[in-house]
Tab-separated table of C-alpha atoms in Angstrom:
chain	number	residue	atom	x	y	z
A	621	MET	CA	-19.363	4.631	-21.176
A	622	LYS	CA	-22.868	5.512	-19.940
A	623	THR	CA	-23.793	1.836	-20.179
A	624	PHE	CA	-20.684	0.917	-18.187
A	625	ARG	CA	-21.564	3.414	-15.458
A	626	LEU	CA	-25.114	2.075	-15.262
A	627	LEU	CA	-23.963	-1.524	-15.075
A	628	ALA	CA	-21.329	-0.616	-12.477
A	629	ALA	CA	-23.902	1.170	-10.348
A	630	VAL	CA	-26.276	-1.779	-10.577
A	631	SER	CA	-23.511	-4.233	-9.733
A	632	ILE	CA	-22.475	-2.244	-6.665
A	633	ALA	CA	-26.058	-2.023	-5.456
A	634	ALA	CA	-26.492	-5.765	-5.905
A	635	LEU	CA	-23.170	-6.479	-4.265
A	636	ILE	CA	-23.603	-4.441	-1.106
A	637	ALA	CA	-27.337	-4.592	-0.520
A	638	VAL	CA	-28.351	-7.033	2.200
A	639	PRO	CA	-31.685	-7.621	3.878
A	640	SER	CA	-32.668	-4.983	6.410
A	641	ALA	CA	-32.848	-7.624	9.134
A	642	VAL	CA	-29.147	-8.320	8.626
A	643	SER	CA	-28.313	-4.604	8.658
A	644	ALA	CA	-30.187	-4.233	11.907
A	645	GLN	CA	-27.754	-6.584	13.609
A	646	GLN	CA	-25.033	-3.966	13.560
A	647	LYS	CA	-25.481	-0.207	13.245
A	648	THR	CA	-21.780	0.708	13.022
A	649	LEU	CA	-19.082	-0.971	10.939
A	650	TYR	CA	-15.468	-0.208	11.885
A	651	VAL	CA	-13.024	-0.182	8.971
A	652	ALA	CA	-9.310	0.195	9.722
A	653	GLY	CA	-7.094	1.267	6.828
A	654	TYR	CA	-4.520	3.702	5.527
A	655	GLY	CA	-4.767	7.420	6.160
A	656	GLY	CA	-4.009	10.296	3.822
A	657	SER	CA	-5.303	10.314	0.277
A	658	PHE	CA	-6.419	6.672	0.484
A	659	GLU	CA	-8.703	7.527	3.375
A	660	LYS	CA	-10.164	10.411	1.375
A	661	THR	CA	-10.909	8.149	-1.604
A	662	ILE	CA	-12.642	5.573	0.600
A	663	ARG	CA	-14.631	8.262	2.405
A	664	ASP	CA	-15.680	9.935	-0.853
A	665	GLU	CA	-16.181	7.004	-3.208
A	666	VAL	CA	-17.060	3.960	-1.103
A	667	ILE	CA	-18.482	4.741	2.329
A	668	PRO	CA	-21.477	6.949	1.369
A	669	ALA	CA	-22.913	4.370	-1.044
A	670	PHE	CA	-22.302	1.527	1.389
A	671	GLU	CA	-23.998	3.361	4.253
A	672	LYS	CA	-27.010	4.266	2.106
A	673	GLU	CA	-27.539	0.753	0.790
A	674	ASN	CA	-27.130	-0.987	4.131
A	675	GLY	CA	-28.470	1.466	6.710
A	676	VAL	CA	-25.211	1.263	8.609
A	677	LYS	CA	-22.706	3.837	9.823
A	678	VAL	CA	-19.108	3.247	8.769
A	679	GLU	CA	-16.420	4.520	11.119
A	680	TYR	CA	-13.006	4.720	9.464
A	681	VAL	CA	-9.961	4.208	11.689
A	682	ALA	CA	-6.835	5.533	9.951
A	683	GLY	CA	-3.360	4.113	10.545
A	684	ASN	CA	-0.525	2.382	8.752
A	685	SER	CA	-0.491	-1.394	8.377
A	686	THR	CA	1.618	-2.189	11.407
A	687	ASP	CA	-0.591	0.101	13.527
A	688	THR	CA	-3.689	-1.787	12.386
A	689	LEU	CA	-2.074	-5.166	13.047
A	690	ALA	CA	-1.065	-3.966	16.523
A	691	LYS	CA	-4.675	-2.921	17.202
A	692	LEU	CA	-5.902	-6.381	16.165
A	693	GLN	CA	-3.389	-7.997	18.517
A	694	ALA	CA	-4.299	-5.657	21.382
A	695	GLN	CA	-8.014	-6.350	20.906
A	696	LYS	CA	-7.636	-10.119	20.614
A	697	GLY	CA	-10.690	-11.729	22.168
A	698	ASN	CA	-12.703	-8.506	21.932
A	699	GLN	CA	-12.220	-7.224	18.401
A	700	GLN	CA	-13.620	-3.774	17.694
A	701	ILE	CA	-12.482	-3.682	14.056
A	702	ASP	CA	-14.714	-5.293	11.413
A	703	VAL	CA	-12.602	-4.806	8.269
A	704	ALA	CA	-8.821	-4.426	8.002
A	705	ILE	CA	-7.089	-2.885	4.970
A	706	VAL	CA	-3.322	-3.416	5.191
A	707	ASP	CA	-0.220	-4.228	3.159
A	708	ASP	CA	0.329	-7.856	2.176
A	709	GLY	CA	3.148	-8.485	4.669
A	710	PRO	CA	1.067	-7.638	7.748
A	711	MET	CA	-1.927	-9.378	6.152
A	712	TYR	CA	-0.031	-12.684	6.051
A	713	GLN	CA	0.610	-12.192	9.776
A	714	ALA	CA	-3.049	-11.332	10.452
A	715	ILE	CA	-4.165	-14.526	8.699
A	716	GLN	CA	-1.596	-16.627	10.550
A	717	LEU	CA	-2.830	-15.183	13.860
A	718	GLY	CA	-6.414	-16.110	13.003
A	719	PHE	CA	-7.765	-12.572	12.701
A	720	CYS	CA	-9.319	-12.902	9.222
A	721	GLY	CA	-12.643	-14.516	8.363
A	722	LYS	CA	-13.345	-16.411	5.164
A	723	LEU	CA	-14.599	-14.556	2.100
A	724	GLU	CA	-17.286	-16.255	0.009
A	725	GLY	CA	-18.286	-15.374	-3.534
A	726	LEU	CA	-15.124	-13.617	-4.677
A	727	PRO	CA	-15.012	-12.664	-8.393
A	728	ALA	CA	-13.985	-15.521	-10.668
A	729	ASP	CA	-11.659	-13.304	-12.706
A	730	LEU	CA	-9.313	-12.318	-9.868
A	731	TYR	CA	-5.628	-12.547	-10.695
A	732	ASP	CA	-3.994	-15.444	-8.850
A	733	THR	CA	-1.708	-13.037	-6.998
A	734	ALA	CA	-4.784	-11.358	-5.482
A	735	ARG	CA	-5.948	-14.539	-3.742
A	736	PHE	CA	-4.825	-15.595	-0.288
A	737	LYS	CA	-4.952	-19.074	1.211
A	738	ASP	CA	-8.512	-20.251	1.909
A	739	ASP	CA	-9.798	-16.818	0.751
A	740	ARG	CA	-9.074	-15.343	4.172
A	741	ALA	CA	-8.146	-12.067	2.492
A	742	VAL	CA	-8.024	-10.555	-0.973
A	743	ALA	CA	-5.848	-7.998	-2.715
A	744	ILE	CA	-7.764	-4.900	-3.804
A	745	GLY	CA	-4.890	-3.259	-5.678
A	746	ILE	CA	-1.342	-3.822	-6.905
A	747	VAL	CA	1.300	-1.240	-6.008
A	748	ALA	CA	4.920	-0.963	-7.117
A	749	THR	CA	7.563	0.244	-4.646
A	750	GLY	CA	10.205	2.362	-6.350
A	751	LEU	CA	11.389	5.965	-6.512
A	752	MET	CA	9.602	9.323	-6.565
A	753	TYR	CA	11.314	12.534	-7.634
A	754	ASN	CA	10.467	16.224	-8.111
A	755	THR	CA	10.527	16.665	-11.890
A	756	LYS	CA	10.656	20.472	-11.674
A	757	VAL	CA	13.687	20.581	-9.374
A	758	PHE	CA	15.516	17.915	-11.368
A	759	LYS	CA	14.976	19.877	-14.576
A	760	GLU	CA	16.088	23.138	-12.991
A	761	LYS	CA	19.280	21.537	-11.668
A	762	GLY	CA	19.975	19.677	-14.907
A	763	TRP	CA	19.795	16.316	-13.158
A	764	ALA	CA	18.808	13.206	-15.096
A	765	PRO	CA	15.845	11.322	-13.585
A	766	PRO	CA	16.879	8.505	-11.223
A	767	THR	CA	16.987	5.049	-12.772
A	768	SER	CA	18.355	2.761	-10.056
A	769	TRP	CA	18.113	1.895	-6.374
A	770	ASN	CA	21.805	2.824	-6.341
A	771	ASP	CA	20.838	6.444	-7.002
A	772	LEU	CA	19.854	6.668	-3.327
A	773	LYS	CA	23.613	6.766	-2.607
A	774	ASP	CA	24.289	9.773	-4.855
A	775	THR	CA	25.834	12.529	-2.720
A	776	LYS	CA	24.072	15.290	-4.650
A	777	TYR	CA	20.900	14.301	-2.773
A	778	ALA	CA	22.489	15.015	0.634
A	779	LYS	CA	19.712	15.734	3.168
A	780	GLN	CA	17.115	15.781	0.373
A	781	LEU	CA	16.123	12.091	0.423
A	782	VAL	CA	13.121	10.717	2.314
A	783	ILE	CA	12.552	7.002	2.978
A	784	PRO	CA	9.851	5.418	5.143
A	785	PRO	CA	11.303	3.348	8.030
A	786	ILE	CA	11.205	-0.430	7.796
A	787	ASN	CA	8.109	-0.766	9.944
A	788	ASN	CA	6.552	0.553	6.709
A	789	THR	CA	6.501	-1.738	3.664
A	790	TYR	CA	8.132	0.828	1.360
A	791	GLY	CA	11.224	1.129	3.542
A	792	LEU	CA	11.353	-2.599	4.187
A	793	GLU	CA	11.233	-3.388	0.478
A	794	ALA	CA	14.014	-0.870	-0.203
A	795	LEU	CA	16.190	-2.792	2.280
A	796	VAL	CA	15.342	-6.102	0.587
A	797	MET	CA	16.002	-4.777	-2.935
A	798	LEU	CA	19.385	-3.268	-1.999
A	799	SER	CA	20.329	-6.549	-0.291
A	800	LYS	CA	19.199	-8.551	-3.319
A	801	MET	CA	21.294	-6.386	-5.664
A	802	ASN	CA	24.384	-7.016	-3.557
A	803	GLY	CA	24.456	-10.769	-3.145
A	804	GLY	CA	21.818	-11.094	-0.453
A	805	GLY	CA	18.049	-10.964	-0.207
A	806	GLU	CA	15.362	-11.844	2.295
A	807	THR	CA	17.553	-14.517	3.911
A	808	ASN	CA	20.585	-12.218	4.158
A	809	VAL	CA	20.166	-8.452	4.551
A	810	GLU	CA	23.708	-7.692	5.736
A	811	SER	CA	24.639	-5.854	2.530
A	812	GLY	CA	21.423	-3.810	2.647
A	813	PHE	CA	22.057	-2.677	6.220
A	814	LYS	CA	25.684	-1.827	5.372
A	815	ILE	CA	24.639	0.297	2.361
A	816	PHE	CA	21.988	2.130	4.375
A	817	LYS	CA	24.363	2.870	7.253
A	818	GLU	CA	27.385	3.907	5.214
A	819	GLN	CA	26.128	5.272	1.890
A	820	ILE	CA	22.456	6.220	2.101
A	821	ASN	CA	22.151	7.655	5.618
A	822	PRO	CA	24.162	10.819	4.790
A	823	ASN	CA	21.551	11.682	2.149
A	824	VAL	CA	18.498	11.063	4.332
A	825	LEU	CA	16.512	14.090	5.462
A	826	ALA	CA	13.988	11.917	7.307
A	827	TYR	CA	12.814	8.338	7.682
A	828	GLU	CA	9.186	9.370	7.412
A	829	PRO	CA	6.205	6.963	7.707
A	830	SER	CA	3.442	9.587	7.410
A	831	PRO	CA	2.071	10.168	3.876
A	832	GLY	CA	0.992	13.675	4.854
A	833	LYS	CA	4.435	14.567	6.164
A	834	MET	CA	6.085	13.050	3.091
A	835	THR	CA	4.127	15.360	0.789
A	836	GLU	CA	4.811	18.338	3.075
A	837	LEU	CA	8.566	17.740	2.830
A	838	PHE	CA	8.318	17.806	-0.974
A	839	GLN	CA	5.990	20.804	-1.056
A	840	SER	CA	8.354	22.806	1.179
A	841	GLY	CA	11.282	22.013	-1.134
A	842	GLN	CA	13.218	20.191	1.571
A	843	ALA	CA	12.958	16.814	-0.184
A	844	VAL	CA	13.444	16.092	-3.887
A	845	ILE	CA	13.671	12.280	-4.025
A	846	ALA	CA	12.067	9.463	-2.038
A	847	VAL	CA	11.242	5.782	-1.836
A	848	TRP	CA	7.487	5.438	-2.240
A	849	GLY	CA	4.754	3.485	-4.005
A	850	THR	CA	2.849	4.111	-7.230
A	851	GLY	CA	-0.376	4.624	-5.294
A	852	ARG	CA	0.982	7.440	-3.160
A	853	VAL	CA	2.892	9.039	-6.047
A	854	GLN	CA	-0.115	8.959	-8.374
A	855	SER	CA	-2.278	10.550	-5.708
A	856	PHE	CA	0.340	13.271	-5.097
A	857	ALA	CA	0.738	13.901	-8.838
A	858	ASN	CA	-3.054	14.217	-9.159
A	859	THR	CA	-2.862	17.343	-6.986
A	860	GLY	CA	-0.764	19.015	-9.683
A	861	PHE	CA	2.541	18.757	-7.827
A	862	PRO	CA	5.454	17.953	-10.219
A	863	VAL	CA	6.408	14.423	-9.199
A	864	ASP	CA	6.856	11.234	-11.162
A	865	PHE	CA	7.466	7.575	-10.328
A	866	VAL	CA	10.473	5.537	-11.447
A	867	TYR	CA	10.563	1.761	-11.836
A	868	PRO	CA	14.240	1.072	-10.957
A	869	LYS	CA	16.128	-0.885	-13.609
A	870	GLU	CA	16.917	-3.616	-11.057
A	871	GLY	CA	13.185	-4.036	-10.462
A	872	ALA	CA	10.415	-2.485	-8.419
A	873	ALA	CA	8.935	-4.526	-5.586
A	874	THR	CA	5.351	-5.691	-5.346
A	875	LEU	CA	3.144	-4.332	-2.609
A	876	LEU	CA	-0.399	-5.662	-2.485
A	877	THR	CA	-3.052	-3.604	-0.765
A	878	THR	CA	-5.266	-6.200	0.872
A	879	ALA	CA	-8.480	-6.418	2.855
A	880	CYS	CA	-10.151	-8.963	5.082
A	881	PRO	CA	-13.258	-9.244	7.276
A	882	ILE	CA	-12.261	-9.748	10.893
A	883	ASN	CA	-13.053	-13.126	12.404
A	884	LYS	CA	-14.980	-12.684	15.647
A	885	PRO	CA	-18.132	-13.957	17.373
A	886	ASN	CA	-21.294	-12.676	15.691
A	887	ALA	CA	-19.276	-11.059	12.929
A	888	SER	CA	-21.445	-8.937	10.689
A	889	PRO	CA	-21.876	-10.166	7.080
A	890	LEU	CA	-21.540	-6.489	6.151
A	891	ALA	CA	-17.788	-6.783	6.730
A	892	ALA	CA	-17.389	-9.207	3.819
A	893	SER	CA	-19.770	-7.078	1.748
A	894	PHE	CA	-17.575	-4.032	2.313
A	895	VAL	CA	-14.461	-5.941	1.207
A	896	LYS	CA	-16.179	-7.216	-1.932
A	897	MET	CA	-17.375	-3.727	-2.796
A	898	LEU	CA	-13.721	-2.749	-3.171
A	899	LEU	CA	-13.453	-5.330	-5.975
A	900	ASP	CA	-16.322	-3.909	-8.009
A	901	PRO	CA	-15.117	-2.790	-11.499
A	902	LYS	CA	-16.203	0.796	-10.896
A	903	ILE	CA	-14.308	1.029	-7.602
A	904	GLN	CA	-11.286	-0.691	-9.148
A	905	LEU	CA	-11.167	2.076	-11.781
A	906	VAL	CA	-11.559	4.732	-9.086
A	907	LEU	CA	-8.621	3.244	-7.178
A	908	LEU	CA	-6.591	3.221	-10.401
A	909	LYS	CA	-7.458	6.838	-11.265
A	910	ASP	CA	-7.206	8.334	-7.788
A	911	TYR	CA	-4.563	6.119	-6.342
A	912	GLY	CA	-2.530	4.421	-9.065
A	913	TYR	CA	-3.499	0.900	-8.008
A	914	GLY	CA	-3.056	-1.822	-10.594
A	915	PRO	CA	-6.485	-3.539	-10.829
A	916	VAL	CA	-6.865	-7.135	-9.629
A	917	LEU	CA	-9.596	-8.139	-12.123
A	918	LYS	CA	-8.439	-9.794	-15.351
A	919	SER	CA	-11.484	-8.688	-17.338
A	920	LEU	CA	-11.292	-4.989	-16.447
A	921	VAL	CA	-10.804	-2.764	-19.487
A	922	ILE	CA	-8.352	-0.012	-18.544
A	923	PRO	CA	-8.649	3.351	-20.314
A	924	PRO	CA	-5.171	4.268	-21.678
A	925	GLU	CA	-5.078	7.607	-19.873
A	926	LEU	CA	-5.382	5.844	-16.507
A	927	GLY	CA	-2.513	3.409	-16.985
A	928	LYS	CA	0.497	5.720	-17.149
A	929	MET	CA	2.021	5.051	-13.712
A	930	ALA	CA	0.305	1.995	-12.221
A	931	PRO	CA	1.778	-1.519	-12.366
A	932	ILE	CA	-0.302	-3.016	-15.158
A	933	GLY	CA	0.573	-5.303	-18.047
A	934	GLU	CA	4.311	-5.731	-18.595
A	935	ARG	CA	5.202	-3.481	-15.652
A	936	ALA	CA	3.200	-5.705	-13.301
A	937	ALA	CA	4.747	-8.860	-14.755
A	938	LYS	CA	8.268	-7.579	-14.025
A	939	LEU	CA	7.674	-6.735	-10.354
A	940	TYR	CA	9.740	-8.540	-7.753
A	941	ASN	CA	7.572	-10.448	-5.272
A	942	PRO	CA	9.185	-10.480	-1.809
A	943	ASP	CA	9.120	-13.678	0.241
A	944	TRP	CA	6.897	-12.605	3.133
A	945	THR	CA	7.219	-15.944	4.901
A	946	VAL	CA	10.906	-15.238	5.455
A	947	ILE	CA	10.446	-11.495	6.044
A	948	ASN	CA	7.736	-11.849	8.682
A	949	GLU	CA	9.891	-14.275	10.680
A	950	LYS	CA	12.725	-11.727	10.716
A	951	ARG	CA	10.797	-8.442	10.717
A	952	GLU	CA	10.880	-7.750	14.456
A	953	GLU	CA	14.605	-8.543	14.606
A	954	TRP	CA	15.312	-6.299	11.592
A	955	THR	CA	13.231	-3.455	13.031
A	956	LYS	CA	15.157	-3.506	16.309
A	957	ARG	CA	18.429	-3.555	14.404
A	958	TRP	CA	17.245	-0.719	12.147
A	959	ASN	CA	16.368	1.439	15.144
A	960	ARG	CA	19.714	0.651	16.738
A	961	GLU	CA	22.011	1.005	13.720
A	962	VAL	CA	20.286	3.053	11.005
A	963	GLU	CA	17.588	5.354	12.290
A	964	ARG	CA	19.282	6.649	15.429
């Protein structure tokens, strides 16, 4: 293990170090990514080493994926952001809109699912979207753990269920999975909308996009079950709070956490260096331990104690991969309908 740590440290130093002349071109690097526990991990485990090696200040701009994409669109022609870390759905849109620069020298042992067309972005972690529940409350009430997306309809959860809205990937994937289970899917979400409106809505305490607020609702005892991802649930469980993640029997959905350097005039090479640092084996293990991300490197040896919740091995192979080409064409229309019919 000591040898591994030494090699990892050396590899990070080699990966992120660039000549001082290059560093001098830009004194501040702006990284836009998720808030909450993810932000804390990046601030604690990634940014200090990157700043030290490159003589640059990293400013972290927290926001969910659609917020970050909106910032990129608002700043078109005068981009302030250097690196974007977003969910795969918005990343496909960012690439299509020309916001992402090309990445050179990506690791040869990346899983195919981690690669994007022309290496304009890369996945840094694999997340499963499924169910989170309070194990302590369930035990006290004599409730069996949830096993299915259909459990969201169970009336015993009335006003105790939390789901992110569909401008958040977790909520969007819940809509797709419920549609898929009932004769539809990405091309037909009528059944999903009907189930949400008629059978799930009565149970919903809040359609909550904020990770911090989600954990607060559980900590206060108001919420006992939610739709969320392995990354968020693992991070919450690491605090000692009694929650666990469920892979629904109908399938959990894939969510890729992705990163790209922003394409702009005189773009700093440090942006690509920052992205590639997130793929270093040591950082991949940190993201697994702290955040429940399934690693994207084939050669990474995963300690057994770190692989209890994350989508790795057989769990990763069974994930349902949403069709983001179809979803992104319909997303704005669905969001308007959601706000009109579901989250009123």
